[in-house]
Amino acid sequence: MNKYLKNLNRIEFVITYACTGCCKHCSQGSHTGFKEHIDNEKARELVKSVAEKYQINSLMTFGGEALIYPETVCAIHSMAAEMKIPKRQLITNGFFSKDIDKIKSVAQSLIQSGVNDILLSVDAFHQETIPIEPVKMFADEIYKVGGQIRVQPAWLVSKEHDNPYNRKTVEILKLFKDDGIQENDGNVIWLSGNARKYFSDYFDLDKEDVSPYTENPRDIHAISINPSGDVLNDNIFQTDILEILEKYHV
């Protein structure tokens, strides 16, 4: 086994870079013009192959907005459930439709496919461009069918910092708390993409701001596959995933 991946225990899929929001804090930038999404069957094959060789404890799907392609999300998680990966997470902003019937259908499909931890991106930044009503409908439907869903806010500077964005986020979170939806710790914005453009005044620009999700290249715990299939400086459509993992080096 490759010494750099001996602790590999997590698989992540960026389903698409397309998004239904246009958030000022987004580390990826504007998210406009993207149409590509990960291939269902190739993703399922990858989950099966990697889970057969490594002790994978968690799998996550996100975006962009992953639920623009709910069938893909469900296909991946159903394979994760089949391979007995215990934690099967989805990060979503909850806005993929205003049609209550579709919202209900997607909510049911997610739980049936095996998604067991949904993190809902809700805060002052998302709600500048994303209407709250369909997001609440989605959260309520997940709650009704017995799924685990928690709001996952983004905080500017820190959760405790007093600024207009954090104050607005607290107001928004109360709407979900009143409906019984619990709050996760969330994450703190780092200076990248749109955040660098809009929030530089809140940061010390002389201090390097490193993403908290950056992996140690010599001790990979999680692999992240992007919509085109790129992973670890290779591509799953050009090279078998197990070969990619075996050949990876720093």
mmCIF file of C-alpha atoms in Angstrom:
data_model
loop_
_atom_site.group_PDB
_atom_site.id
_atom_site.type_symbol
_atom_site.label_atom_id
_atom_site.label_comp_id
_atom_site.label_asym_id
_atom_site.label_seq_id
_atom_site.Cartn_x
_atom_site.Cartn_y
_atom_site.Cartn_z
ATOM 1 C CA MET A 1 0.000 0.000 0.000
ATOM 2 C CA ASN A 2 1.213 3.493 -0.863
ATOM 3 C CA LYS A 3 2.808 4.958 2.284
ATOM 4 C CA TYR A 4 1.230 8.367 1.610
ATOM 5 C CA LEU A 5 -2.283 6.901 1.685
ATOM 6 C CA LYS A 6 -2.006 4.421 4.531
ATOM 7 C CA ASN A 7 -4.482 6.539 6.546
ATOM 8 C CA LEU A 8 -6.968 7.120 3.726
ATOM 9 C CA ASN A 9 -10.452 6.895 5.271
ATOM 10 C CA ARG A 10 -12.662 9.353 3.390
ATOM 11 C CA ILE A 11 -13.983 9.959 -0.134
ATOM 12 C CA GLU A 12 -15.380 13.304 -1.299
ATOM 13 C CA PHE A 13 -17.157 14.125 -4.546
ATOM 14 C CA VAL A 14 -17.617 17.622 -5.913
ATOM 15 C CA ILE A 15 -20.771 16.776 -7.862
ATOM 16 C CA THR A 16 -20.703 20.015 -9.890
ATOM 17 C CA TYR A 17 -19.278 23.514 -9.680
ATOM 18 C CA ALA A 18 -22.621 24.920 -10.885
ATOM 19 C CA CYS A 19 -24.570 26.562 -8.099
ATOM 20 C CA THR A 20 -27.978 28.066 -7.415
ATOM 21 C CA GLY A 21 -26.431 30.807 -5.293
ATOM 22 C CA CYS A 22 -23.839 33.488 -5.830
ATOM 23 C CA CYS A 23 -22.297 33.970 -2.402
ATOM 24 C CA LYS A 24 -19.847 36.726 -1.554
ATOM 25 C CA HIS A 25 -17.904 34.435 0.754
ATOM 26 C CA CYS A 26 -17.467 31.545 -1.695
ATOM 27 C CA SER A 27 -13.888 30.303 -1.892
ATOM 28 C CA GLN A 28 -14.479 29.054 -5.450
ATOM 29 C CA GLY A 29 -15.527 32.396 -6.922
ATOM 30 C CA SER A 30 -18.654 33.133 -8.949
ATOM 31 C CA HIS A 31 -19.602 29.534 -9.958
ATOM 32 C CA THR A 32 -21.028 30.811 -13.252
ATOM 33 C CA GLY A 33 -20.862 28.998 -16.571
ATOM 34 C CA PHE A 34 -20.425 25.489 -15.151
ATOM 35 C CA LYS A 35 -22.466 22.640 -16.635
ATOM 36 C CA GLU A 36 -20.266 19.614 -15.974
ATOM 37 C CA HIS A 37 -21.110 17.055 -13.284
ATOM 38 C CA ILE A 38 -19.544 13.829 -12.097
ATOM 39 C CA ASP A 39 -20.551 10.670 -13.972
ATOM 40 C CA ASN A 40 -22.887 8.436 -11.923
ATOM 41 C CA GLU A 41 -21.517 5.051 -12.845
ATOM 42 C CA LYS A 42 -17.864 6.052 -12.751
ATOM 43 C CA ALA A 43 -18.402 7.500 -9.287
ATOM 44 C CA ARG A 44 -20.111 4.322 -8.085
ATOM 45 C CA GLU A 45 -17.283 2.193 -9.460
ATOM 46 C CA LEU A 46 -14.764 4.355 -7.621
ATOM 47 C CA VAL A 47 -16.602 4.033 -4.298
ATOM 48 C CA LYS A 48 -16.743 0.254 -4.626
ATOM 49 C CA SER A 49 -13.079 -0.126 -5.637
ATOM 50 C CA VAL A 50 -11.676 2.156 -2.954
ATOM 51 C CA ALA A 51 -13.930 0.830 -0.173
ATOM 52 C CA GLU A 52 -12.883 -2.732 -0.968
ATOM 53 C CA LYS A 53 -9.208 -1.889 -0.421
ATOM 54 C CA TYR A 54 -9.274 0.865 2.220
ATOM 55 C CA GLN A 55 -11.150 1.292 5.483
ATOM 56 C CA ILE A 56 -13.385 4.163 4.386
ATOM 57 C CA ASN A 57 -15.305 5.660 7.294
ATOM 58 C CA SER A 58 -17.010 8.591 5.592
ATOM 59 C CA LEU A 59 -18.146 9.829 2.202
ATOM 60 C CA MET A 60 -19.322 13.323 1.325
ATOM 61 C CA THR A 61 -21.018 14.880 -1.697
ATOM 62 C CA PHE A 62 -21.103 18.633 -2.227
ATOM 63 C CA GLY A 63 -20.639 21.363 -4.865
ATOM 64 C CA GLY A 64 -21.400 24.007 -6.180
ATOM 65 C CA GLU A 65 -24.888 22.841 -5.415
ATOM 66 C CA ALA A 66 -24.950 19.053 -5.442
ATOM 67 C CA LEU A 67 -28.745 18.748 -5.605
ATOM 68 C CA ILE A 68 -28.871 20.245 -9.075
ATOM 69 C CA TYR A 69 -28.141 16.558 -9.860
ATOM 70 C CA PRO A 70 -30.021 14.609 -7.138
ATOM 71 C CA GLU A 71 -29.894 11.326 -9.077
ATOM 72 C CA THR A 72 -26.095 11.466 -9.064
ATOM 73 C CA VAL A 73 -25.981 12.200 -5.342
ATOM 74 C CA CYS A 74 -28.327 9.292 -4.622
ATOM 75 C CA ALA A 75 -26.411 6.907 -6.892
ATOM 76 C CA ILE A 76 -23.165 7.617 -5.047
ATOM 77 C CA HIS A 77 -24.676 7.315 -1.581
ATOM 78 C CA SER A 78 -26.509 4.104 -2.365
ATOM 79 C CA MET A 79 -23.185 2.515 -3.269
ATOM 80 C CA ALA A 80 -21.623 3.946 -0.106
ATOM 81 C CA ALA A 81 -24.423 2.333 1.906
ATOM 82 C CA GLU A 82 -23.944 -0.941 0.031
ATOM 83 C CA MET A 83 -20.231 -0.854 0.910
ATOM 84 C CA LYS A 84 -21.173 -0.167 4.548
ATOM 85 C CA ILE A 85 -19.415 3.194 4.759
ATOM 86 C CA PRO A 86 -20.865 4.437 8.075
ATOM 87 C CA LYS A 87 -20.977 8.227 7.631
ATOM 88 C CA ARG A 88 -22.629 9.373 4.399
ATOM 89 C CA GLN A 89 -22.793 13.172 4.258
ATOM 90 C CA LEU A 90 -24.262 15.756 1.917
ATOM 91 C CA ILE A 91 -23.570 19.490 2.004
ATOM 92 C CA THR A 92 -26.282 21.517 0.259
ATOM 93 C CA ASN A 93 -27.680 25.027 0.268
ATOM 94 C CA GLY A 94 -31.133 23.427 0.036
ATOM 95 C CA PHE A 95 -32.221 25.422 -3.010
ATOM 96 C CA PHE A 96 -32.685 23.319 -6.131
ATOM 97 C CA SER A 97 -36.421 23.805 -6.756
ATOM 98 C CA LYS A 98 -39.451 25.811 -5.624
ATOM 99 C CA ASP A 99 -41.795 22.924 -6.495
ATOM 100 C CA ILE A 100 -42.933 21.314 -3.237
ATOM 101 C CA ASP A 101 -43.568 17.952 -4.951
ATOM 102 C CA LYS A 102 -40.009 17.835 -6.267
ATOM 103 C CA ILE A 103 -38.628 18.935 -2.911
ATOM 104 C CA LYS A 104 -40.545 16.104 -1.209
ATOM 105 C CA SER A 105 -39.396 13.579 -3.807
ATOM 106 C CA VAL A 106 -35.732 14.543 -3.524
ATOM 107 C CA ALA A 107 -35.874 14.509 0.289
ATOM 108 C CA GLN A 108 -37.322 10.991 0.286
ATOM 109 C CA SER A 109 -34.826 9.766 -2.323
ATOM 110 C CA LEU A 110 -31.875 11.076 -0.327
ATOM 111 C CA ILE A 111 -32.875 9.218 2.812
ATOM 112 C CA GLN A 112 -33.765 6.057 0.891
ATOM 113 C CA SER A 113 -30.363 6.114 -0.848
ATOM 114 C CA GLY A 114 -28.604 6.112 2.512
ATOM 115 C CA VAL A 115 -27.623 9.736 3.153
ATOM 116 C CA ASN A 116 -27.484 9.919 6.942
ATOM 117 C CA ASP A 117 -26.044 13.366 7.662
ATOM 118 C CA ILE A 118 -27.175 16.480 5.785
ATOM 119 C CA LEU A 119 -25.413 19.774 6.414
ATOM 120 C CA LEU A 120 -27.508 22.715 5.246
ATOM 121 C CA SER A 121 -25.554 25.825 4.284
ATOM 122 C CA VAL A 122 -27.649 28.634 5.744
ATOM 123 C CA ASP A 123 -26.351 32.068 6.754
ATOM 124 C CA ALA A 124 -26.250 35.747 5.819
ATOM 125 C CA PHE A 125 -24.105 35.011 2.764
ATOM 126 C CA HIS A 126 -26.261 32.294 1.193
ATOM 127 C CA GLN A 127 -29.484 34.121 1.928
ATOM 128 C CA GLU A 128 -28.380 37.226 0.030
ATOM 129 C CA THR A 129 -29.165 35.349 -3.197
ATOM 130 C CA ILE A 130 -31.064 32.229 -2.077
ATOM 131 C CA PRO A 131 -34.712 32.500 -0.923
ATOM 132 C CA ILE A 132 -35.272 31.078 2.535
ATOM 133 C CA GLU A 133 -38.753 29.566 1.899
ATOM 134 C CA PRO A 134 -37.770 26.602 -0.338
ATOM 135 C CA VAL A 135 -34.741 25.930 1.871
ATOM 136 C CA LYS A 136 -37.005 25.661 4.915
ATOM 137 C CA MET A 137 -39.388 23.429 2.973
ATOM 138 C CA PHE A 138 -36.506 21.105 2.115
ATOM 139 C CA ALA A 139 -35.283 21.037 5.732
ATOM 140 C CA ASP A 140 -38.800 20.313 6.969
ATOM 141 C CA GLU A 141 -39.255 17.451 4.483
ATOM 142 C CA ILE A 142 -35.954 15.847 5.500
ATOM 143 C CA TYR A 143 -37.006 16.188 9.143
ATOM 144 C CA LYS A 144 -40.417 14.615 8.390
ATOM 145 C CA VAL A 145 -38.931 11.516 6.744
ATOM 146 C CA GLY A 146 -36.570 10.953 9.670
ATOM 147 C CA GLY A 147 -33.340 12.222 8.156
ATOM 148 C CA GLN A 148 -30.610 13.915 10.136
ATOM 149 C CA ILE A 149 -30.206 17.522 9.046
ATOM 150 C CA ARG A 150 -28.253 20.335 10.674
ATOM 151 C CA VAL A 151 -27.677 23.900 9.606
ATOM 152 C CA GLN A 152 -24.044 24.609 8.708
ATOM 153 C CA PRO A 153 -23.420 28.384 8.806
ATOM 154 C CA ALA A 154 -20.353 30.269 7.628
ATOM 155 C CA TRP A 155 -18.925 32.808 10.075
ATOM 156 C CA LEU A 156 -16.892 35.889 9.247
ATOM 157 C CA VAL A 157 -13.644 36.149 11.298
ATOM 158 C CA SER A 158 -15.094 33.833 13.987
ATOM 159 C CA LYS A 159 -18.437 32.742 15.370
ATOM 160 C CA GLU A 160 -17.994 35.182 18.252
ATOM 161 C CA HIS A 161 -16.958 38.193 16.149
ATOM 162 C CA ASP A 162 -19.473 41.052 16.150
ATOM 163 C CA ASN A 163 -20.139 42.118 12.565
ATOM 164 C CA PRO A 164 -23.294 42.684 10.452
ATOM 165 C CA TYR A 165 -22.989 39.338 8.648
ATOM 166 C CA ASN A 166 -22.708 37.276 11.814
ATOM 167 C CA ARG A 167 -25.616 39.136 13.402
ATOM 168 C CA LYS A 168 -27.782 38.416 10.355
ATOM 169 C CA THR A 169 -26.723 34.770 10.398
ATOM 170 C CA VAL A 170 -27.868 34.435 14.017
ATOM 171 C CA GLU A 171 -31.292 35.802 13.033
ATOM 172 C CA ILE A 172 -31.604 33.328 10.144
ATOM 173 C CA LEU A 173 -30.525 30.347 12.241
ATOM 174 C CA LYS A 174 -33.292 31.055 14.749
ATOM 175 C CA LEU A 175 -35.873 30.348 12.030
ATOM 176 C CA PHE A 176 -34.556 26.803 11.765
ATOM 177 C CA LYS A 177 -34.045 26.317 15.496
ATOM 178 C CA ASP A 178 -37.707 27.175 16.034
ATOM 179 C CA ASP A 179 -38.571 24.267 13.698
ATOM 180 C CA GLY A 180 -36.365 21.847 15.626
ATOM 181 C CA ILE A 181 -33.447 21.869 13.152
ATOM 182 C CA GLN A 182 -30.189 21.793 15.090
ATOM 183 C CA GLU A 183 -27.142 23.951 14.392
ATOM 184 C CA ASN A 184 -23.746 22.490 13.579
ATOM 185 C CA ASP A 185 -20.551 24.392 14.442
ATOM 186 C CA GLY A 186 -20.262 25.617 10.861
ATOM 187 C CA ASN A 187 -17.037 26.945 9.422
ATOM 188 C CA VAL A 188 -15.017 30.155 9.411
ATOM 189 C CA ILE A 189 -14.492 31.884 6.058
ATOM 190 C CA TRP A 190 -10.969 31.920 4.716
ATOM 191 C CA LEU A 191 -9.553 34.486 2.314
ATOM 192 C CA SER A 192 -9.996 32.901 -1.102
ATOM 193 C CA GLY A 193 -12.165 33.409 -4.197
ATOM 194 C CA ASN A 194 -15.047 35.802 -3.610
ATOM 195 C CA ALA A 195 -14.084 36.255 0.040
ATOM 196 C CA ARG A 196 -10.831 37.919 -0.988
ATOM 197 C CA LYS A 197 -12.786 40.265 -3.256
ATOM 198 C CA TYR A 198 -15.473 41.284 -0.765
ATOM 199 C CA PHE A 199 -14.081 40.799 2.746
ATOM 200 C CA SER A 200 -10.387 41.703 2.660
ATOM 201 C CA ASP A 201 -10.994 44.471 5.213
ATOM 202 C CA TYR A 202 -11.770 41.820 7.824
ATOM 203 C CA PHE A 203 -8.449 40.015 7.375
ATOM 204 C CA ASP A 204 -4.780 40.636 8.026
ATOM 205 C CA LEU A 205 -3.492 40.545 4.453
ATOM 206 C CA ASP A 206 0.092 40.128 5.651
ATOM 207 C CA LYS A 207 -0.812 36.838 7.269
ATOM 208 C CA GLU A 208 -1.160 33.744 5.103
ATOM 209 C CA ASP A 209 -4.712 32.387 5.216
ATOM 210 C CA VAL A 210 -4.675 28.651 4.586
ATOM 211 C CA SER A 211 -7.773 26.580 3.898
ATOM 212 C CA PRO A 212 -8.562 24.329 6.882
ATOM 213 C CA TYR A 213 -9.403 21.592 4.378
ATOM 214 C CA THR A 214 -5.907 21.387 2.897
ATOM 215 C CA GLU A 215 -4.539 17.853 3.122
ATOM 216 C CA ASN A 216 -1.010 17.001 4.158
ATOM 217 C CA PRO A 217 0.338 15.660 0.828
ATOM 218 C CA ARG A 218 2.473 13.121 2.728
ATOM 219 C CA ASP A 219 -0.424 11.802 4.795
ATOM 220 C CA ILE A 220 -3.626 11.772 2.752
ATOM 221 C CA HIS A 221 -6.760 11.052 4.785
ATOM 222 C CA ALA A 222 -9.323 12.109 2.163
ATOM 223 C CA ILE A 223 -9.437 12.069 -1.619
ATOM 224 C CA SER A 224 -11.637 14.603 -3.410
ATOM 225 C CA ILE A 225 -12.850 13.947 -6.944
ATOM 226 C CA ASN A 226 -13.948 16.951 -9.007
ATOM 227 C CA PRO A 227 -16.707 16.922 -11.666
ATOM 228 C CA SER A 228 -14.324 16.097 -14.517
ATOM 229 C CA GLY A 229 -12.819 13.176 -12.612
ATOM 230 C CA ASP A 230 -9.573 14.842 -11.548
ATOM 231 C CA VAL A 231 -8.012 13.499 -8.348
ATOM 232 C CA LEU A 232 -4.431 13.443 -6.999
ATOM 233 C CA ASN A 233 -2.947 14.952 -10.174
ATOM 234 C CA ASP A 234 -4.601 12.341 -12.408
ATOM 235 C CA ASN A 235 -8.056 11.557 -13.777
ATOM 236 C CA ILE A 236 -10.329 8.566 -13.198
ATOM 237 C CA PHE A 237 -11.376 8.531 -16.866
ATOM 238 C CA GLN A 238 -7.769 8.072 -17.928
ATOM 239 C CA THR A 239 -6.405 5.911 -15.111
ATOM 240 C CA ASP A 240 -8.024 3.375 -12.798
ATOM 241 C CA ILE A 241 -8.528 4.863 -9.325
ATOM 242 C CA LEU A 242 -6.530 2.126 -7.568
ATOM 243 C CA GLU A 243 -3.626 2.748 -9.934
ATOM 244 C CA ILE A 244 -3.865 6.477 -9.191
ATOM 245 C CA LEU A 245 -3.701 5.772 -5.467
ATOM 246 C CA GLU A 246 -0.824 3.344 -5.825
ATOM 247 C CA LYS A 247 1.273 5.642 -8.023
ATOM 248 C CA TYR A 248 0.662 8.834 -6.057
ATOM 249 C CA HIS A 249 3.841 10.426 -4.751
ATOM 250 C CA VAL A 250 4.976 13.774 -3.401
#
